[in-house]
DNA sequence: GCCGTTTTCGGCCCGACTGTTTTCAGTCG
C-alpha cells in the first residue's frame, strides 16, 4: 500500500467528518494525510518499526488507523463513515468548484456518487434544479469535469520557468508594475508546477490586472478583480496574478510562496505569540504592523532566520530556522563543472567543441564528456575504439584551448548482475565513470539493490547516474531499498547523481535528503544532449537545495584536481 | 484528533472571489 493510497483514505475521512459537522477533527485528518503524502519513507516501513508517531500530525489514534490500513488494506472507521454517504468524495472534489458540501448536496438531491453520475447530471441539466445552484454552477462543473478528465497535468519545472520568464518580461515591459516576482511552487523549485503564481505591486491595480488579462498568451480569463486575477494560457497552464501594496510585498511574497503546510505553521506561530499573519502584514495584538515590506522582516519578527523558498515544506525547516541551524544551501554559482555531458559521438546533437564552448558561456571551469557506451540495444553509443579515439580528441582539445578543461568520461551501462559493459582496461583510461541503469528496470527490490550495490563496489565507478530511473509523469522509479543503496554509496565513496534533465530530476529532493543523511555525496549533471541543455544545471541545483544539500555535499563544487583526487582510485597517475 | 513560547487543556489560518441570493456559504489557494 503506497503512501498516496493511505493518504487518500485519510483525506476522505477528513471530508466525511467535515460533512458531519464534526469540529476540528477534519483538519487533524487532513494534516495527517498531508504528512503521510509528504513522507518519503513508505508508511509500511514506519508501521513495521512502530514509528508512525514520528510523522508530524500523526498521534495515537491516527497512528493506529494507519496501522490498520497497512495491515488490512482498508479502514473500518472509513467504511462506517462512508456507509452514511456512499460517495467518491476524493474523486468528486477534484473537480474545480466542487467541494465536500456541494458533493453532499448533489448526492442528496440527485444521487450523484462519482464523476460519471456528475457528468450525466450536468449534461441533463439537472444540476441547475438543485436549490442554491444555477446554470452557472452547472456550466462550471461541466468544465471542471473536462479538466479533471484531461488529467491533472502538471508542467515540468523547467518549462514552467520558461513560461514564467516570458510573462514576467511582458508585465515588466508594461511599466505598470513597481515590483514583480514569481511565487508559488515554482519559486520553491518543486519538480512539477500546477499553476504559475505571480505577485506584483502596482499603483494602478485595475489597469495592471486588465493588461495581464489581455496578454496574447492568455486564452481564457477565469476570474478578475483588482487584487487577484486568474487566467488560463493557450497551453492550458493556469496563472494567478496578485497585486498588493508595496508595504505588503514581503508578507504577500511569503504567503503566496507557500507551501500551504509551511504557511499554516507560520500563522500558528504568529498566533502563539499574540500576533496575526496574513498576506498583508504581520500585526501585533493591537493591530499594529510589525512587518510586511520584506520577507526577512516577517521571519525575523517570528523569531526565525529567513528560510530559503526551497525548504518551505514544513519538513523541519522552521525548527532549524529557530535554532539558527539552517543549512548553507548550495548555489548555482558554486557549481564549477558539469560532469554529465553528451556529444554527437553518441546521441547528442552538438560536437565536442560546441559543448565545451557552451560550458564556457555558462561560466563552468570544466566538463566531463560522458557519452553512452554502445550497448546491444542502445543506438548511437560509442564502442571501445571510438571511445579511445575520443579520449585522444579530448586530449588535443585540452592542449589547444585554454579555458574549459574537458575530462574524458563515459556513461556506462549497468548490466543485470551489476557488472559494467565497458572493459576495465578502457575505464582506467578515463577521468570520470558514470554507471547508469538503462535496461532490466523491473527487477525485484532485492535484486535491484544488490545490482546497484555491486556496481558501486567497483572502484572504477565514480558516479551512479540518475539513480532511480524515474521519468516524471511517465515512468516510476524502479524498486530498490534506497536507504541500503545510499548507505553503500557513502561507504564506497560513490557519488549519487542529481540528474538535472527536466523530466528526470533524479535523485528527487526527498531522496537527496535521505542520501545526505546516509552520508553520501552528490554529483550534479545536466545530462546535456544539446548546447542549451547545460542550463538545466539550474534546476538540478534547485532540486539539491530542496534536499538540503550544501556545497560540501556536491562533488562538482570542487576544482578539477581536488575532484579527481576524491575518486576511489585517487587522483591522476 | 493533534499539539505545546497559552505545554496535559484549550485552542485549532485567513482572505478573495463567485454564484445565488438580499447577507452569505462554498471553494480555493
Coordinates of C-alpha atoms (C1' of nucleotides) in Angstrom, one line a residue:
Chain A
X1 CA 0.0 0.0 0.0
X2 CA 1.6 3.2 -1.2
X3 CA 1.7 6.4 1.0
X4 CA -0.6 8.1 -1.5
X5 CA -3.3 5.5 -1.1
X6 CA -3.1 5.7 2.7
X7 CA -3.3 9.5 2.4
X8 CA -6.3 9.2 0.1
X9 CA -8.3 7.3 2.8
X10 CA -7.3 9.8 5.4
X11 CA -8.3 12.7 3.1
X12 CA -11.7 11.1 2.6
X13 CA -12.2 10.5 6.3
X14 CA -11.5 14.3 6.7
X15 CA -14.1 15.2 4.1
X16 CA -16.7 12.9 5.6
X17 CA -16.2 14.2 9.1
X18 CA -16.4 17.8 7.7
X19 CA -19.8 16.9 6.3
X20 CA -21.0 15.6 9.6
X21 CA -20.0 19.0 11.1
X22 CA -17.6 17.4 13.4
X23 CA -15.4 20.2 14.6
X24 CA -11.6 20.2 14.3
X25 CA -11.2 16.5 13.5
X26 CA -11.3 17.0 9.8
X27 CA -8.3 19.3 9.9
X28 CA -6.5 16.7 12.0
X29 CA -7.1 14.0 9.4
X30 CA -6.2 16.4 6.6
X31 CA -2.9 17.2 8.2
X32 CA -2.1 13.6 8.9
X33 CA -2.9 12.8 5.3
X34 CA -0.6 15.5 4.0
X35 CA 2.1 14.3 6.3
X36 CA 1.8 10.8 5.0
X37 CA 1.8 12.0 1.5
X38 CA 4.9 14.2 2.0
X39 CA 6.9 11.4 3.8
X40 CA 9.5 9.9 1.5
X41 CA 9.7 6.7 3.6
X42 CA 7.0 4.2 2.9
X43 CA 4.5 4.2 5.8
X44 CA 4.5 0.4 5.7
X45 CA 8.1 0.6 6.8
X46 CA 7.2 3.1 9.6
X47 CA 4.3 0.9 10.7
X48 CA 6.6 -2.1 10.9
X49 CA 9.0 -0.4 13.2
X50 CA 6.1 1.1 15.2
X51 CA 7.5 4.5 14.2
X52 CA 4.3 6.1 12.7
X53 CA 4.1 8.7 15.5
X54 CA 7.4 10.1 14.3
X55 CA 5.3 11.6 11.4
X56 CA 4.2 15.1 12.2
X57 CA 0.5 15.4 12.9
X58 CA 0.1 11.7 13.4
X59 CA -0.8 10.8 17.0
X60 CA -2.0 7.8 18.8
X61 CA -5.5 7.5 17.2
X62 CA -4.5 8.2 13.6
X63 CA -1.3 6.1 14.1
X64 CA -3.4 3.1 15.0
X65 CA -5.7 3.8 12.0
X66 CA -2.7 3.8 9.6
X67 CA -1.6 0.5 11.2
X68 CA -5.0 -0.9 10.4
X69 CA -4.8 0.4 6.8
X70 CA -1.4 -1.1 6.2
X71 CA -2.4 -4.4 7.8
X72 CA -5.8 -4.9 6.2
X73 CA -5.8 -2.6 3.2
X74 CA -8.8 -0.7 4.5
X75 CA -10.1 1.2 7.5
X76 CA -13.3 0.2 9.3
X77 CA -13.8 3.8 10.6
X78 CA -13.6 5.0 7.0
X79 CA -16.1 2.3 5.8
X80 CA -18.6 3.3 8.6
X81 CA -18.5 6.9 7.7
X82 CA -18.8 6.1 4.0
X83 CA -21.9 3.9 4.6
X84 CA -23.7 7.1 5.5
X85 CA -22.6 8.9 2.4
X86 CA -21.5 6.4 -0.2
X87 CA -19.8 8.9 -2.5
X88 CA -16.4 9.0 -4.0
X89 CA -15.6 12.3 -2.4
X90 CA -11.9 12.2 -3.3
X91 CA -12.7 12.0 -7.0
X92 CA -15.6 14.4 -6.9
X93 CA -13.8 17.1 -5.0
X94 CA -11.0 17.1 -7.6
X95 CA -13.4 18.8 -9.9
X96 CA -12.8 22.6 -9.7
X97 CA -15.7 24.2 -7.9
X98 CA -16.9 21.1 -6.2
X99 CA -16.1 20.8 -2.5
X100 CA -17.4 18.4 0.1
X101 CA -20.6 20.3 0.7
X102 CA -21.5 20.5 -2.9
X103 CA -20.8 16.8 -3.3
X104 CA -23.1 16.0 -0.5
X105 CA -25.8 18.2 -1.8
X106 CA -25.6 16.7 -5.2
X107 CA -25.8 13.2 -3.7
X108 CA -28.9 14.0 -1.6
X109 CA -30.7 15.8 -4.4
X110 CA -29.6 13.8 -7.4
X111 CA -27.9 10.6 -6.1
X112 CA -24.5 11.6 -7.6
X113 CA -21.9 9.2 -6.3
X114 CA -19.0 9.6 -8.7
X115 CA -17.6 11.5 -11.7
X116 CA -19.8 9.6 -14.1
X117 CA -23.0 10.4 -12.2
X118 CA -21.9 14.0 -12.0
X119 CA -21.3 14.3 -15.7
X120 CA -24.7 12.8 -16.5
X121 CA -26.5 15.1 -14.1
X122 CA -24.7 18.1 -15.5
X123 CA -25.4 17.2 -19.1
X124 CA -29.0 16.5 -18.5
X125 CA -29.4 20.0 -16.9
X126 CA -30.5 18.6 -13.5
X127 CA -27.9 20.4 -11.5
X128 CA -29.5 23.8 -12.1
X129 CA -32.6 22.5 -10.5
X130 CA -30.9 21.9 -7.2
X131 CA -31.7 24.7 -4.7
X132 CA -28.7 27.1 -4.3
X133 CA -27.3 26.1 -7.6
X134 CA -27.9 27.6 -11.0
X135 CA -26.9 27.4 -14.7
X136 CA -23.5 28.9 -14.0
X137 CA -22.7 26.3 -11.4
X138 CA -23.7 23.6 -13.9
X139 CA -21.5 25.0 -16.7
X140 CA -18.7 25.4 -14.3
X141 CA -19.0 21.8 -13.2
X142 CA -19.0 20.6 -16.8
X143 CA -15.9 22.5 -17.5
X144 CA -14.2 21.3 -14.3
X145 CA -15.1 17.7 -15.3
X146 CA -13.4 18.1 -18.7
X147 CA -10.3 19.4 -17.0
X148 CA -10.3 16.7 -14.3
X149 CA -10.6 14.1 -17.0
X150 CA -7.8 15.8 -19.1
X151 CA -5.6 14.6 -16.2
X152 CA -4.3 16.8 -13.5
X153 CA -1.4 17.6 -15.7
X154 CA 1.4 19.5 -14.1
X155 CA 4.1 21.3 -16.0
X156 CA 7.7 20.2 -15.6
X157 CA 9.6 22.9 -13.6
X158 CA 11.9 23.9 -16.5
X159 CA 9.1 24.6 -18.9
X160 CA 7.1 26.4 -16.2
X161 CA 10.1 28.6 -15.6
X162 CA 10.3 29.4 -19.3
X163 CA 6.7 30.3 -19.5
X164 CA 7.0 32.4 -16.3
X165 CA 10.0 34.3 -17.8
X166 CA 8.0 35.3 -20.8
X167 CA 5.1 36.6 -18.8
X168 CA 7.3 38.4 -16.4
X169 CA 9.1 40.2 -19.2
X170 CA 5.8 41.2 -20.8
X171 CA 4.5 42.6 -17.5
X172 CA 7.7 44.3 -16.6
X173 CA 7.7 46.0 -20.1
X174 CA 4.3 47.4 -19.5
X175 CA 5.7 49.8 -16.9
X176 CA 2.6 49.1 -14.7
X177 CA 4.5 47.2 -12.1
X178 CA 6.8 48.7 -9.5
X179 CA 7.7 45.2 -8.3
X180 CA 7.1 41.7 -9.7
X181 CA 8.1 38.3 -8.5
X182 CA 7.3 34.6 -9.2
X183 CA 5.9 32.9 -6.2
X184 CA 4.2 29.5 -5.5
X185 CA 5.7 26.1 -6.2
X186 CA 7.9 27.5 -9.0
X187 CA 9.7 29.8 -6.5
X188 CA 10.1 26.8 -4.2
X189 CA 11.7 24.8 -7.1
X190 CA 9.2 22.0 -7.0
X191 CA 9.8 19.5 -9.8
X192 CA 6.4 20.0 -11.3
X193 CA 4.2 23.0 -11.2
X194 CA 0.4 23.0 -11.2
X195 CA 0.0 26.7 -11.9
X196 CA 2.1 29.9 -12.1
X197 CA 1.8 32.4 -9.3
X198 CA 2.9 36.0 -9.9
X199 CA 3.0 38.7 -7.3
X200 CA 3.1 42.4 -8.3
X201 CA 3.0 45.8 -6.8
X202 CA 1.2 48.4 -8.9
X203 CA 0.0 52.0 -8.5
X204 CA -2.8 51.2 -10.9
X205 CA -4.0 47.7 -10.0
X206 CA -7.1 47.7 -12.1
X207 CA -5.2 48.7 -15.2
X208 CA -2.4 46.3 -14.4
X209 CA -4.8 43.5 -13.9
X210 CA -6.6 44.2 -17.2
X211 CA -3.3 44.4 -19.0
X212 CA -2.4 41.0 -17.7
X213 CA -5.8 39.5 -18.7
X214 CA -5.3 40.9 -22.2
X215 CA -1.8 39.4 -22.9
X216 CA -1.7 37.5 -26.1
X217 CA -0.7 34.3 -24.3
X218 CA -4.0 34.3 -22.4
X219 CA -6.7 32.1 -23.7
X220 CA -9.3 32.5 -21.0
X221 CA -9.9 34.7 -18.1
X222 CA -11.1 32.7 -15.1
X223 CA -11.6 35.5 -12.7
X224 CA -10.7 39.1 -12.5
X225 CA -10.6 41.5 -9.6
X226 CA -8.3 44.4 -8.5
X227 CA -6.4 42.1 -6.2
X228 CA -6.4 38.8 -7.9
X229 CA -6.7 37.7 -11.5
X230 CA -6.6 34.2 -12.8
X231 CA -6.2 33.2 -16.4
X232 CA -5.5 30.2 -18.5
X233 CA -2.8 30.2 -21.1
X234 CA -3.0 28.6 -24.5
X235 CA -1.0 25.6 -23.3
X236 CA -3.6 25.0 -20.5
X237 CA -1.4 26.4 -17.7
X238 CA -3.2 28.5 -15.2
X239 CA -1.6 31.7 -14.0
X240 CA -2.7 33.7 -10.9
X241 CA -1.6 37.3 -10.6
X242 CA -2.0 39.0 -7.2
X243 CA -1.5 42.7 -6.8
X244 CA -0.7 44.1 -3.4
X245 CA 0.5 47.4 -1.9
X246 CA 4.3 47.9 -1.6
X247 CA 4.0 47.9 2.2
X248 CA 2.7 44.3 1.9
X249 CA 5.0 42.9 -0.7
X250 CA 7.1 40.8 1.7
X251 CA 4.1 39.4 3.6
X252 CA 2.4 38.6 0.3
X253 CA 5.5 37.0 -1.2
X254 CA 5.9 34.9 1.9
X255 CA 2.2 34.0 1.8
X256 CA 2.0 33.2 -1.9
X257 CA 5.2 31.2 -2.0
X258 CA 3.8 28.7 0.5
X259 CA 3.9 25.8 0.9
X260 CA 0.5 25.6 2.5
X261 CA 1.8 23.5 5.3
X262 CA 4.7 25.9 5.9
X263 CA 2.3 28.9 6.0
X264 CA -0.1 27.2 8.4
X265 CA 2.8 26.6 10.8
X266 CA 3.9 30.2 10.5
X267 CA 0.4 31.5 11.2
X268 CA 0.1 29.3 14.2
X269 CA 3.5 30.6 15.4
X270 CA 2.3 34.1 14.9
X271 CA -0.9 33.3 16.9
X272 CA 1.1 31.7 19.7
X273 CA 3.0 35.0 20.0
X274 CA -0.1 37.1 20.1
X275 CA 0.4 38.2 16.5
X276 CA -1.5 37.7 13.3
X277 CA -0.1 36.9 9.9
X278 CA -1.8 37.3 6.6
X279 CA -0.8 38.3 3.1
X280 CA -0.8 42.0 4.0
X281 CA 1.3 42.1 7.1
X282 CA 2.4 40.6 10.4
X283 CA 0.5 42.5 13.1
X284 CA 0.6 42.5 16.9
X285 CA -2.3 42.3 19.3
X286 CA -3.1 46.0 18.9
X287 CA -3.2 45.5 15.1
X288 CA 0.0 47.5 14.7
X289 CA 2.0 46.4 11.7
X290 CA 5.2 44.6 12.9
X291 CA 6.5 43.5 9.5
X292 CA 5.3 43.2 5.9
X293 CA 7.6 45.1 3.5
X294 CA 10.0 42.3 3.1
X295 CA 10.1 38.6 3.8
X296 CA 13.2 38.8 6.1
X297 CA 11.2 41.0 8.4
X298 CA 8.3 38.7 8.6
X299 CA 10.6 35.7 9.6
X300 CA 12.7 37.8 11.9
X301 CA 9.7 39.1 13.9
X302 CA 8.6 35.5 14.3
X303 CA 12.0 34.7 15.8
X304 CA 13.2 32.9 12.7
X305 CA 16.0 33.2 10.2
X306 CA 14.9 33.9 6.6
X307 CA 14.1 30.5 5.1
X308 CA 15.0 29.8 1.5
X309 CA 11.9 29.0 -0.5
X310 CA 13.1 25.5 -1.4
X311 CA 13.0 24.5 2.2
X312 CA 9.5 25.7 2.9
X313 CA 7.7 22.4 3.2
X314 CA 7.2 22.0 6.9
X315 CA 9.8 19.4 7.0
X316 CA 11.8 20.7 9.9
X317 CA 12.9 24.0 8.4
X318 CA 11.1 26.1 10.9
X319 CA 12.7 24.4 13.8
X320 CA 16.1 24.7 12.1
X321 CA 15.5 28.4 11.5
X322 CA 14.6 28.9 15.1
X323 CA 17.8 27.3 16.3
X324 CA 19.9 29.1 13.6
X325 CA 20.7 25.7 12.2
X326 CA 19.6 26.2 8.6
X327 CA 21.9 24.6 6.0
X328 CA 24.1 26.8 3.8
X329 CA 22.3 25.6 0.6
X330 CA 24.4 25.0 -2.4
X331 CA 24.2 27.8 -5.0
X332 CA 24.3 27.6 -8.8
X333 CA 27.4 29.8 -8.8
X334 CA 29.2 27.2 -6.7
X335 CA 28.9 24.6 -9.4
X336 CA 32.1 24.9 -11.3
X337 CA 31.8 21.9 -13.6
X338 CA 29.3 19.7 -15.4
X339 CA 30.1 16.0 -15.1
X340 CA 27.5 14.6 -17.4
X341 CA 27.6 15.9 -21.0
X342 CA 26.8 14.1 -24.2
X343 CA 28.1 14.9 -27.7
X344 CA 27.4 13.8 -31.3
X345 CA 29.9 11.0 -30.7
X346 CA 26.8 9.3 -29.2
X347 CA 23.2 10.6 -29.2
X348 CA 24.0 14.3 -28.5
X349 CA 23.3 16.9 -31.2
X350 CA 26.4 19.1 -30.8
X351 CA 30.1 18.3 -31.3
X352 CA 32.8 18.3 -28.6
X353 CA 33.9 21.8 -29.4
X354 CA 30.4 23.3 -29.3
X355 CA 29.6 21.7 -25.9
X356 CA 32.8 23.0 -24.5
X357 CA 32.0 26.5 -25.7
X358 CA 28.5 26.2 -24.3
X359 CA 30.1 25.3 -20.9
X360 CA 32.3 28.3 -21.1
X361 CA 29.3 30.6 -21.8
X362 CA 27.7 29.1 -18.7
X363 CA 30.8 30.0 -16.7
X364 CA 32.0 26.5 -16.0
X365 CA 35.6 25.6 -15.4
X366 CA 35.4 22.0 -16.6
X367 CA 33.0 19.4 -18.1
X368 CA 33.2 15.7 -18.4
X369 CA 32.2 14.2 -21.7
X370 CA 30.2 11.1 -20.8
X371 CA 28.8 9.7 -24.0
X372 CA 26.8 6.5 -23.9
X373 CA 28.7 3.3 -24.4
X374 CA 27.4 1.2 -27.3
X375 CA 25.2 -1.4 -25.8
X376 CA 23.4 -4.0 -27.7
X377 CA 20.1 -2.1 -27.5
X378 CA 21.3 1.5 -27.2
X379 CA 21.6 3.2 -30.5
X380 CA 24.2 5.7 -31.1
X381 CA 26.7 4.8 -28.4
X382 CA 30.4 4.8 -28.8
X383 CA 32.2 1.5 -29.0
X384 CA 35.7 0.8 -27.4
X385 CA 37.6 2.1 -30.4
X386 CA 35.6 5.2 -30.8
X387 CA 35.8 5.9 -27.0
X388 CA 39.6 5.6 -27.1
X389 CA 39.7 7.9 -30.1
X390 CA 37.5 10.4 -28.3
X391 CA 39.9 10.3 -25.3
X392 CA 42.7 11.4 -27.7
X393 CA 40.5 14.1 -29.3
X394 CA 39.8 15.4 -25.8
X395 CA 43.5 15.4 -25.1
X396 CA 44.1 17.5 -28.1
X397 CA 41.3 19.9 -27.3
X398 CA 42.7 20.5 -23.9
X399 CA 46.1 21.3 -25.4
X400 CA 44.8 23.7 -27.9
X401 CA 42.3 25.6 -25.8
X402 CA 43.0 27.3 -22.5
X403 CA 39.6 27.8 -20.8
X404 CA 37.3 25.0 -20.1
X405 CA 39.0 21.8 -19.1
X406 CA 37.4 18.7 -20.6
X407 CA 37.5 15.4 -18.8
X408 CA 37.2 12.1 -20.6
X409 CA 34.4 10.0 -19.3
X410 CA 31.7 7.5 -20.2
X411 CA 28.1 6.8 -19.2
X412 CA 28.5 3.0 -18.9
X413 CA 25.5 0.6 -18.7
X414 CA 25.0 -1.4 -15.6
X415 CA 24.2 -5.0 -16.6
X416 CA 21.7 -7.1 -14.9
X417 CA 24.2 -8.6 -12.5
X418 CA 25.8 -5.3 -11.6
X419 CA 28.8 -5.5 -13.9
X420 CA 29.6 -2.8 -16.4
X421 CA 29.6 -3.3 -20.2
X422 CA 32.8 -1.4 -20.6
X423 CA 36.1 -3.3 -20.1
X424 CA 38.1 -2.3 -17.0
X425 CA 41.2 -1.6 -19.1
X426 CA 39.3 1.0 -21.0
X427 CA 37.7 2.6 -17.9
X428 CA 41.2 3.1 -16.5
X429 CA 42.0 5.5 -19.3
X430 CA 39.1 7.7 -18.3
X431 CA 38.8 10.5 -15.8
X432 CA 35.2 10.0 -14.8
X433 CA 32.9 7.0 -15.0
X434 CA 29.2 7.3 -14.6
X435 CA 27.3 4.0 -14.3
X436 CA 23.6 4.0 -15.2
X437 CA 20.8 1.5 -15.4
X438 CA 19.4 1.5 -18.9
X439 CA 17.9 -2.0 -19.0
X440 CA 16.2 -4.5 -16.8
X441 CA 14.1 -1.9 -15.0
X442 CA 11.7 -4.3 -13.4
X443 CA 13.8 -6.4 -11.1
X444 CA 12.7 -7.2 -7.6
X445 CA 13.7 -4.6 -5.0
X446 CA 16.2 -7.1 -3.5
X447 CA 17.8 -7.9 -6.9
X448 CA 18.0 -4.2 -7.9
X449 CA 19.5 -3.3 -4.6
X450 CA 22.2 -6.0 -5.0
X451 CA 22.8 -4.9 -8.5
X452 CA 23.4 -1.2 -7.5
X453 CA 25.5 -2.2 -4.5
X454 CA 27.7 -4.4 -6.7
X455 CA 28.3 -1.7 -9.2
X456 CA 29.2 0.8 -6.5
X457 CA 31.7 -1.7 -5.1
X458 CA 33.6 -1.3 -8.4
X459 CA 36.5 1.1 -7.7
X460 CA 36.4 2.4 -11.2
X461 CA 32.8 3.7 -10.8
X462 CA 32.7 7.3 -9.7
X463 CA 29.1 8.1 -10.0
X464 CA 25.8 6.3 -10.0
X465 CA 23.8 8.0 -12.8
X466 CA 20.1 9.0 -12.5
X467 CA 19.9 6.5 -9.6
X468 CA 16.1 5.8 -9.6
X469 CA 15.5 5.8 -13.3
X470 CA 12.2 7.7 -13.0
X471 CA 10.8 9.8 -15.7
X472 CA 8.4 12.3 -14.2
X473 CA 4.9 11.7 -15.2
X474 CA 5.9 8.7 -17.3
X475 CA 7.9 6.1 -15.5
X476 CA 8.0 5.4 -11.8
X477 CA 11.4 4.8 -10.1
X478 CA 12.5 1.2 -10.1
X479 CA 12.2 -0.7 -6.9
X480 CA 15.2 -0.8 -4.6
X481 CA 15.9 -0.3 -0.9
X482 CA 17.2 3.2 -1.3
X483 CA 18.5 3.6 2.2
X484 CA 20.7 0.5 1.6
X485 CA 21.8 1.9 -1.7
X486 CA 22.7 5.3 -0.1
X487 CA 24.5 3.6 2.7
X488 CA 26.6 1.7 0.3
X489 CA 27.2 4.8 -1.8
X490 CA 28.6 6.5 1.4
X491 CA 30.7 3.6 2.3
X492 CA 32.3 3.1 -1.1
X493 CA 32.7 6.8 -1.9
X494 CA 30.4 6.6 -4.9
X495 CA 28.7 9.9 -5.7
X496 CA 25.0 9.9 -6.5
X497 CA 23.9 11.9 -9.4
X498 CA 21.3 14.6 -9.2
X499 CA 20.5 14.5 -12.9
X500 CA 19.2 17.9 -14.0
X501 CA 17.2 16.8 -17.0
X502 CA 13.8 18.4 -16.5
X503 CA 12.0 15.1 -16.8
X504 CA 14.4 13.2 -14.6
X505 CA 15.5 15.4 -11.6
X506 CA 16.8 12.1 -10.3
X507 CA 17.5 11.8 -7.4
X508 CA 14.5 13.8 -6.4
X509 CA 14.5 16.1 -3.4
X510 CA 13.2 13.7 -0.7
X511 CA 15.7 11.1 -1.7
X512 CA 18.5 13.7 -1.8
X513 CA 17.8 14.4 1.8
X514 CA 17.9 10.7 2.7
X515 CA 21.1 10.2 0.8
X516 CA 22.8 13.0 2.6
X517 CA 21.6 11.6 5.9
X518 CA 23.2 8.3 5.0
X519 CA 26.4 10.3 4.4
X520 CA 26.6 10.0 0.6
X521 CA 27.9 12.7 -1.7
X522 CA 26.2 14.1 -4.8
X523 CA 27.2 14.9 -8.3
X524 CA 25.2 17.4 -10.3
X525 CA 24.9 16.5 -14.0
X526 CA 23.0 18.3 -16.7
X527 CA 22.8 15.2 -18.9
X528 CA 23.0 17.7 -21.8
X529 CA 22.3 16.3 -25.2
X530 CA 22.5 19.8 -26.8
X531 CA 24.4 23.0 -26.1
X532 CA 21.5 24.8 -24.3
X533 CA 20.8 21.8 -22.1
X534 CA 23.8 22.7 -19.9
X535 CA 21.5 25.4 -18.4
X536 CA 19.4 22.5 -16.9
X537 CA 22.0 22.6 -14.1
X538 CA 19.9 25.4 -12.6
X539 CA 17.0 23.1 -11.8
X540 CA 19.4 20.4 -10.6
X541 CA 20.7 22.9 -8.1
X542 CA 17.1 23.7 -7.1
X543 CA 16.4 20.0 -6.5
X544 CA 19.6 19.5 -4.5
X545 CA 18.6 22.6 -2.4
X546 CA 15.2 21.1 -1.8
X547 CA 17.0 18.1 -0.4
X548 CA 19.0 20.4 2.0
X549 CA 22.3 20.0 0.1
X550 CA 25.2 22.2 0.8
X551 CA 28.2 22.9 -1.4
X552 CA 30.4 20.5 0.6
X553 CA 28.0 17.6 -0.3
X554 CA 28.4 18.2 -4.1
X555 CA 31.4 16.8 -5.9
X556 CA 31.4 19.4 -8.7
X557 CA 31.8 22.4 -6.5
X558 CA 35.4 21.3 -6.2
X559 CA 38.2 22.5 -8.5
X560 CA 39.1 19.8 -11.0
X561 CA 42.2 18.5 -9.4
X562 CA 40.6 18.2 -6.0
X563 CA 37.6 16.5 -7.7
X564 CA 39.8 13.9 -9.3
X565 CA 41.6 13.3 -6.0
X566 CA 38.4 12.3 -4.4
X567 CA 37.9 9.3 -6.7
X568 CA 38.2 5.8 -5.1
X569 CA 41.2 5.2 -7.3
X570 CA 42.7 8.5 -6.3
X571 CA 44.0 11.5 -8.3
X572 CA 45.9 11.5 -11.5
X573 CA 48.5 8.9 -12.1
Chain B
dG1 C1' -7.6 14.4 16.9
dC2 C1' -3.2 16.8 17.4
dC3 C1' -0.2 19.8 19.8
dG4 C1' 2.8 22.7 23.1
dT5 C1' 7.0 30.2 23.7
dT6 C1' -1.2 30.0 26.1
dT7 C1' 2.5 22.9 27.3
dT8 C1' -1.7 17.8 29.5
dC9 C1' -6.2 21.7 28.5
dG10 C1' -7.9 24.5 25.2
dG11 C1' -7.1 26.1 21.3
dC12 C1' -7.1 25.0 16.2
dC13 C1' -5.1 30.2 9.3
dC14 C1' -7.2 33.6 6.7
dG15 C1' -8.8 36.5 2.8
dA16 C1' -10.6 36.9 -2.3
dC17 C1' -13.8 35.9 -5.4
dT18 C1' -18.1 33.7 -7.2
dG19 C1' -22.8 32.5 -7.5
dT20 C1' -27.1 32.9 -5.9
dT21 C1' -29.3 35.2 -3.0
dT22 C1' -30.8 40.0 -0.3
dT23 C1' -26.5 38.9 3.7
dC24 C1' -23.7 34.7 2.9
dA25 C1' -21.9 29.9 2.1
dG26 C1' -18.7 27.5 -0.5
dT27 C1' -14.4 27.0 -2.7
dC28 C1' -9.9 27.9 -3.4
dG29 C1' -5.2 29.0 -2.6

